[in-house]
Each structure stands twice: as structure tokens, then as C-alpha cells.
mmCIF file of C-alpha atoms and ligand atoms in Angstrom:
data_model
loop_
_atom_site.group_PDB
_atom_site.id
_atom_site.type_symbol
_atom_site.label_atom_id
_atom_site.label_comp_id
_atom_site.label_asym_id
_atom_site.label_seq_id
_atom_site.Cartn_x
_atom_site.Cartn_y
_atom_site.Cartn_z
ATOM 1 C CA UNK F 1 100.885 110.207 99.410
ATOM 2 C CA UNK F 2 99.572 109.090 102.781
ATOM 3 C CA UNK F 3 101.067 106.189 104.661
ATOM 4 C CA UNK F 4 100.747 104.736 108.139
ATOM 5 C CA UNK F 5 104.272 104.982 109.489
ATOM 6 C CA UNK F 6 105.494 103.278 112.649
ATOM 7 C CA UNK F 7 108.464 105.092 114.183
ATOM 8 C CA UNK F 8 110.602 102.990 116.526
ATOM 9 C CA UNK F 9 112.959 105.420 118.244
ATOM 10 C CA UNK F 10 113.965 105.877 121.868
ATOM 11 C CA UNK F 11 115.274 109.453 121.732
ATOM 12 C CA UNK F 12 112.401 111.872 122.464
ATOM 13 C CA UNK F 13 113.894 114.774 120.482
ATOM 14 C CA UNK F 14 114.228 112.644 117.347
ATOM 15 C CA UNK F 15 110.757 111.134 117.884
ATOM 16 C CA UNK F 16 109.283 114.643 117.882
ATOM 17 C CA UNK F 17 111.314 115.773 114.879
ATOM 18 C CA UNK F 18 110.306 112.767 112.784
ATOM 19 C CA UNK F 19 106.698 112.753 113.897
ATOM 20 C CA UNK F 20 106.190 116.478 113.194
ATOM 21 C CA UNK F 21 107.716 116.283 109.721
ATOM 22 C CA UNK F 22 105.891 113.140 108.677
ATOM 23 C CA UNK F 23 102.560 114.429 109.946
ATOM 24 C CA UNK F 24 103.065 117.673 108.052
ATOM 25 C CA UNK F 25 103.726 115.626 104.905
ATOM 26 C CA UNK F 26 100.337 113.931 105.352
ATOM 27 C CA UNK F 27 101.409 110.644 106.921
ATOM 28 C CA UNK F 28 99.775 109.050 109.933
ATOM 29 C CA UNK F 29 102.436 108.407 112.575
ATOM 30 C CA UNK F 30 102.574 106.056 115.543
ATOM 31 C CA UNK F 31 105.692 106.341 117.707
ATOM 32 C CA UNK F 32 107.029 103.696 120.081
ATOM 33 C CA UNK F 33 110.201 103.718 122.183
ATOM 34 C CA UNK F 34 111.406 100.130 121.947
ATOM 35 C CA UNK F 35 111.251 96.973 119.853
ATOM 36 C CA UNK F 36 108.945 95.054 122.198
ATOM 37 C CA UNK F 37 106.333 97.808 121.981
ATOM 38 C CA UNK F 38 106.847 97.896 118.216
ATOM 39 C CA UNK F 39 105.991 94.191 117.996
ATOM 40 C CA UNK F 40 102.810 94.739 119.996
ATOM 41 C CA UNK F 41 101.818 97.647 117.767
ATOM 42 C CA UNK F 42 102.543 95.709 114.553
ATOM 43 C CA UNK F 43 100.482 92.822 115.870
ATOM 44 C CA UNK F 44 97.556 95.212 116.281
ATOM 45 C CA UNK F 45 97.932 97.108 113.024
ATOM 46 C CA UNK F 46 100.251 96.528 110.105
ATOM 47 C CA UNK F 47 101.959 99.806 109.132
ATOM 48 C CA UNK F 48 102.773 100.763 105.530
ATOM 49 C CA UNK F 49 106.360 101.510 106.552
ATOM 50 C CA UNK F 50 108.598 101.264 109.629
ATOM 51 C CA UNK F 51 111.303 103.772 110.529
ATOM 52 C CA UNK F 52 113.551 101.765 112.783
ATOM 53 C CA UNK F 53 116.324 103.024 115.018
ATOM 54 C CA UNK F 54 119.298 100.683 115.194
ATOM 55 C CA UNK F 55 120.273 101.347 118.814
ATOM 56 C CA UNK F 56 117.312 100.690 121.092
ATOM 57 C CA UNK F 57 117.099 99.723 124.748
ATOM 58 C CA UNK F 58 116.451 95.954 124.970
ATOM 59 C CA UNK F 59 116.005 94.254 121.609
ATOM 60 C CA UNK F 60 118.053 96.026 118.914
ATOM 61 C CA UNK F 61 116.621 97.437 115.718
ATOM 62 C CA UNK F 62 118.501 94.821 113.718
ATOM 63 C CA UNK F 63 116.965 92.007 115.749
ATOM 64 C CA UNK F 64 113.502 93.503 115.310
ATOM 65 C CA UNK F 65 114.040 93.794 111.537
ATOM 66 C CA UNK F 66 115.117 90.160 111.450
ATOM 67 C CA UNK F 67 112.009 89.048 113.333
ATOM 68 C CA UNK F 68 109.705 91.048 111.092
ATOM 69 C CA UNK F 69 111.312 89.534 108.019
ATOM 70 C CA UNK F 70 110.934 86.007 109.382
ATOM 71 C CA UNK F 71 107.221 86.403 110.025
ATOM 72 C CA UNK F 72 104.975 85.753 107.064
ATOM 73 C CA UNK F 73 102.575 88.508 108.078
ATOM 74 C CA UNK F 74 105.192 91.253 108.441
ATOM 75 C CA UNK F 75 107.689 90.074 105.827
ATOM 76 C CA UNK F 76 106.722 92.627 103.199
ATOM 77 C CA UNK F 77 106.508 95.736 105.402
ATOM 78 C CA UNK F 78 109.127 98.227 104.159
ATOM 79 C CA UNK F 79 111.775 99.146 106.737
ATOM 80 C CA UNK F 80 114.091 102.153 106.766
ATOM 81 C CA UNK F 81 116.852 101.874 109.355
ATOM 82 C CA UNK F 82 117.948 104.965 111.282
ATOM 83 C CA UNK F 83 121.343 105.001 112.824
ATOM 84 C CA UNK F 84 124.059 107.156 114.277
ATOM 85 C CA UNK F 85 126.641 104.856 112.809
ATOM 86 C CA UNK F 86 128.024 105.642 109.408
ATOM 87 C CA UNK F 87 130.040 102.470 109.291
ATOM 88 C CA UNK F 88 129.941 100.729 105.902
ATOM 89 C CA UNK F 89 129.909 97.333 107.624
ATOM 90 C CA UNK F 90 126.821 98.288 109.646
ATOM 91 C CA UNK F 91 125.102 99.516 106.529
ATOM 92 C CA UNK F 92 125.724 96.195 104.828
ATOM 93 C CA UNK F 93 124.452 94.285 107.869
ATOM 94 C CA UNK F 94 121.323 96.448 107.989
ATOM 95 C CA UNK F 95 120.522 95.866 104.343
ATOM 96 C CA UNK F 96 121.278 92.135 104.627
ATOM 97 C CA UNK F 97 118.831 91.886 107.506
ATOM 98 C CA UNK F 98 116.171 93.089 105.131
ATOM 99 C CA UNK F 99 116.028 96.855 105.555
ATOM 100 C CA UNK F 100 114.941 98.610 102.356
ATOM 101 C CA UNK F 101 116.993 101.704 103.002
ATOM 102 C CA UNK F 102 119.285 103.230 105.532
ATOM 103 C CA UNK F 103 119.584 106.767 106.899
ATOM 104 C CA UNK F 104 122.463 107.998 109.004
ATOM 105 C CA UNK F 105 121.829 110.509 111.789
ATOM 106 C CA UNK F 106 121.854 113.439 111.667
ATOM 107 C CA UNK F 107 119.590 113.625 108.617
ATOM 108 C CA UNK F 108 117.544 116.460 107.181
ATOM 109 C CA UNK F 109 113.737 116.153 107.251
ATOM 110 C CA UNK F 110 113.780 116.666 103.500
ATOM 111 C CA UNK F 111 116.090 113.712 102.993
ATOM 112 C CA UNK F 112 113.975 111.553 105.292
ATOM 113 C CA UNK F 113 110.772 112.379 103.403
ATOM 114 C CA UNK F 114 112.428 111.763 100.041
ATOM 115 C CA UNK F 115 113.679 108.348 101.168
ATOM 116 C CA UNK F 116 110.264 107.417 102.542
ATOM 117 C CA UNK F 117 108.609 108.441 99.298
ATOM 118 C CA UNK F 118 111.033 106.385 97.226
ATOM 119 C CA UNK F 119 110.615 103.275 99.376
ATOM 120 C CA UNK F 120 106.813 103.577 99.419
ATOM 121 C CA UNK F 121 106.677 103.993 95.654
ATOM 122 C CA UNK F 122 108.711 100.837 95.242
ATOM 123 C CA UNK F 123 107.266 98.697 98.014
ATOM 124 C CA UNK F 124 103.819 100.049 98.914
ATOM 125 C CA UNK F 125 102.372 101.559 95.714
ATOM 126 C CA UNK F 126 98.859 101.554 97.243
ATOM 127 C CA UNK F 127 99.984 104.502 99.398
ATOM 128 C CA UNK F 128 100.927 106.640 96.389
ATOM 129 C CA UNK F 129 98.674 108.719 94.196
ATOM 130 C CA UNK F 130 99.923 107.214 90.959
ATOM 131 C CA UNK F 131 97.181 106.261 88.524
ATOM 132 C CA UNK F 132 96.962 102.543 87.811
ATOM 133 C CA UNK F 133 95.465 100.966 84.719
ATOM 134 C CA UNK F 134 94.862 97.300 83.976
ATOM 135 C CA UNK F 135 92.892 95.902 81.068
ATOM 136 C CA UNK F 136 90.984 99.144 80.422
ATOM 137 C CA UNK F 137 90.203 99.623 84.110
ATOM 138 C CA UNK F 138 91.719 102.858 85.372
ATOM 139 C CA UNK F 139 91.947 104.028 88.975
ATOM 140 C CA UNK F 140 93.091 107.516 89.922
ATOM 141 C CA UNK F 141 93.740 107.818 93.697
ATOM 142 C CA UNK F 142 94.244 111.590 93.497
ATOM 143 C CA UNK F 143 90.743 112.293 92.186
ATOM 144 C CA UNK F 144 89.211 109.102 93.624
ATOM 145 C CA UNK F 145 87.836 108.196 90.207
ATOM 146 C CA UNK F 146 87.546 104.873 88.489
ATOM 147 C CA UNK F 147 86.865 104.592 84.796
ATOM 148 C CA UNK F 148 86.191 101.546 82.683
ATOM 149 C CA UNK F 149 86.880 102.145 79.010
ATOM 150 C CA UNK F 150 86.462 105.895 79.755
ATOM 151 C CA UNK F 151 83.102 105.438 81.515
ATOM 152 C CA UNK F 152 83.066 106.439 85.183
ATOM 153 C CA UNK F 153 82.286 103.741 87.719
ATOM 154 C CA UNK F 154 81.111 104.423 91.284
ATOM 155 C CA UNK F 155 82.475 102.394 94.172
ATOM 156 C CA UNK F 156 82.087 102.599 97.938
ATOM 157 C CA UNK F 157 85.189 103.633 99.957
ATOM 158 C CA UNK F 158 86.078 100.083 101.037
ATOM 159 C CA UNK F 159 85.678 98.670 97.527
ATOM 160 C CA UNK F 160 87.811 101.537 96.248
ATOM 161 C CA UNK F 161 90.643 100.735 98.667
ATOM 162 C CA UNK F 162 90.304 97.025 97.965
ATOM 163 C CA UNK F 163 90.488 97.553 94.209
ATOM 164 C CA UNK F 164 93.422 99.967 94.625
ATOM 165 C CA UNK F 165 95.367 97.440 96.659
ATOM 166 C CA UNK F 166 94.595 94.578 94.254
ATOM 167 C CA UNK F 167 95.537 96.689 91.213
ATOM 168 C CA UNK F 168 98.835 97.834 92.720
ATOM 169 C CA UNK F 169 99.633 94.228 93.676
ATOM 170 C CA UNK F 170 98.302 92.487 90.590
ATOM 171 C CA UNK F 171 99.062 88.892 89.649
ATOM 172 C CA UNK F 172 99.712 87.992 93.295
ATOM 173 C CA UNK F 173 97.417 85.946 95.487
ATOM 174 C CA UNK F 174 96.321 87.607 98.729
ATOM 175 C CA UNK F 175 94.792 85.706 101.608
ATOM 176 C CA UNK F 176 91.750 87.144 103.372
ATOM 177 C CA UNK F 177 93.937 87.899 106.401
ATOM 178 C CA UNK F 178 96.403 89.833 104.231
ATOM 179 C CA UNK F 179 93.578 91.827 102.671
ATOM 180 C CA UNK F 180 92.150 92.632 106.116
ATOM 181 C CA UNK F 181 95.593 93.878 107.171
ATOM 182 C CA UNK F 182 96.155 95.932 104.052
ATOM 183 C CA UNK F 183 92.702 97.279 103.272
ATOM 184 C CA UNK F 184 90.898 97.321 106.621
ATOM 185 C CA UNK F 185 93.998 97.704 108.810
ATOM 186 C CA UNK F 186 92.512 95.170 111.205
ATOM 187 C CA UNK F 187 93.108 91.452 111.007
ATOM 188 C CA UNK F 188 91.814 90.663 114.502
ATOM 189 C CA UNK F 189 88.341 92.087 114.909
ATOM 190 C CA UNK F 190 87.073 92.096 111.350
ATOM 191 C CA UNK F 191 85.812 88.724 110.186
ATOM 192 C CA UNK F 192 87.312 87.090 107.114
ATOM 193 C CA UNK F 193 83.966 86.766 105.408
ATOM 194 C CA UNK F 194 83.808 90.585 105.345
ATOM 195 C CA UNK F 195 86.391 90.345 102.568
ATOM 196 C CA UNK F 196 84.119 88.058 100.566
ATOM 197 C CA UNK F 197 81.214 90.477 100.965
ATOM 198 C CA UNK F 198 83.227 93.401 99.570
ATOM 199 C CA UNK F 199 84.753 91.309 96.773
ATOM 200 C CA UNK F 200 81.198 90.380 95.769
ATOM 201 C CA UNK F 201 80.152 94.062 95.730
ATOM 202 C CA UNK F 202 83.210 95.001 93.717
ATOM 203 C CA UNK F 203 82.557 92.278 91.169
ATOM 204 C CA UNK F 204 78.911 93.284 90.869
ATOM 205 C CA UNK F 205 79.921 96.835 89.873
ATOM 206 C CA UNK F 206 82.581 95.634 87.437
ATOM 207 C CA UNK F 207 80.317 92.996 85.922
ATOM 208 C CA UNK F 208 78.581 95.561 83.698
ATOM 209 C CA UNK F 209 81.713 95.855 81.548
ATOM 210 C CA UNK F 210 82.953 92.309 82.096
ATOM 211 C CA UNK F 211 85.867 93.517 84.256
ATOM 212 C CA UNK F 212 84.732 91.355 87.171
ATOM 213 C CA UNK F 213 86.746 88.615 85.447
ATOM 214 C CA UNK F 214 89.915 90.444 86.504
ATOM 215 C CA UNK F 215 89.240 89.485 90.110
ATOM 216 C CA UNK F 216 89.897 85.809 90.528
ATOM 217 C CA UNK F 217 89.164 83.502 93.411
ATOM 218 C CA UNK F 218 92.048 81.204 94.189
ATOM 219 C CA UNK F 219 90.533 78.277 96.014
ATOM 220 C CA UNK F 220 91.910 77.724 99.493
ATOM 221 C CA UNK F 221 94.188 80.784 99.201
ATOM 222 C CA UNK F 222 92.314 84.003 98.576
ATOM 223 C CA UNK F 223 91.980 86.490 95.746
ATOM 224 C CA UNK F 224 94.072 87.748 92.873
ATOM 225 C CA UNK F 225 93.622 90.513 90.347
ATOM 226 C CA UNK F 226 94.976 89.391 87.044
ATOM 227 C CA UNK F 227 94.840 90.749 83.530
ATOM 228 C CA UNK F 228 95.496 87.226 82.320
ATOM 229 C CA UNK F 229 92.305 85.260 82.211
ATOM 230 C CA UNK F 230 92.811 81.812 83.610
ATOM 231 C CA UNK F 231 90.606 78.893 84.536
ATOM 232 C CA UNK F 232 88.661 80.352 87.405
ATOM 233 C CA UNK F 233 87.030 78.668 90.328
ATOM 234 C CA UNK F 234 83.266 78.792 90.128
HETATM 235 CA CA1 LIG Y 301 118.547 105.050 119.831
#
């Protein structure tokens, strides 16, 4: 399981502790010291998960969580709150603000990693190595193999990531901007039509077995992978 994790924490010792443990577990870590810097970083690159300290200089962790939840682009990013407070009331406030989980300091690295894993599995399944299968199409992230009715299919790395994201978020419509964020990790410098190019390549490979029909164009909105065949835009 590899995820891009943004750590928002102002205490250097805890930054180092978290960063070292997450990196060792295979995650890619970016650390910032306050909420304003976190917003700038998120604007550049959408992380798979945010570890957010409650008590920060300037804007609080709670306020940052609230802002992220109110922004369409960042609404779905999983957040785990870190705090020195063990107060039940604070925990409730944190979860109401939209945090997915809550860890009280001091915590063990093992506990932290277990919580991250659980939240990612629930909220960002494209970062896990769980095999996904839809309509006879099977993708195994661990071995990087795709099979269609037991026949192996070869895809380029971008098409692989695109298909993985679509399969782990099936039945939902994703805009081109969302796909750039999630699959390319860059919604600023990569052009939206890049998405169309890779969708076309993906469909061309899946066309052989008729599985291209799983990937639907939703006019004016984006793309959706669906096992339910519906009236599709031409
Ligand atoms: Ca702090």
C-alpha cells in the first residue's frame, strides 16, 4: 500500500517520527508546519490522505479540515486528526468537522500505520493492493496484471492507474479535473484533453473483449466506469 500523505504538524520531533515511519511503510510523505502552507501544498497536489494536527500556529487544524471539506476539490480527501487532547468533546467536534479518524498523542507508530491503512482501505481504495474485479475484468495492483476473462491484457502505466482508479470508484462520474488530480497528481499543468487521449487508449485495448463498454462518457461531466450498461453518449 503506497499513498501520498500530507503531514500537517508544527512540532519538529513529531514531524520526524511520523515521516520516518510512514516512509519506511512505503508511503510518500510531504510535511508542512502550518495550515496555510498545507493549503498551498494541497492546491498544487492532492494527497491521498492528510494527517492533521489540531493545534497549529495560525489557522487551527479544525478550521483547515472545515475548509477542505467545503471545497469540492478537496472534499473527499481522507483526514486523520492528531491531537494532544483526549477530551471526548474535542473528538466529537473533530469527527463532526469531517475527520475520518482521530489519534491522540502520544501514539505508537504501529497504531498510526494501522489507522492510516484502515482509512485508506475505506476511503482511497486505489492506494491499496486489493484485487478488483468488475464484469470479468480483473486488476491486480500487487502483480500489476490485468486479465479479461482470464486472458492477460497489457496496458501502459497511465492507463493502468486510470483503470485502477475508475474500478475502485465505479458507478461514480469523475470530471477530467478530478481524474487529473487522482491519476496524474497534477490538475494545473496537464491539459484536460490528456485525459481523453488516455481514455481512448484504454478503450482501444478493452475493445477486443467488449469491455470498453464499461467506460462511459457522461456528456458535460466526465467519465464513469459502470458494470451497468446504460444509454451511452456517442
Ligand atoms: Ca501542534
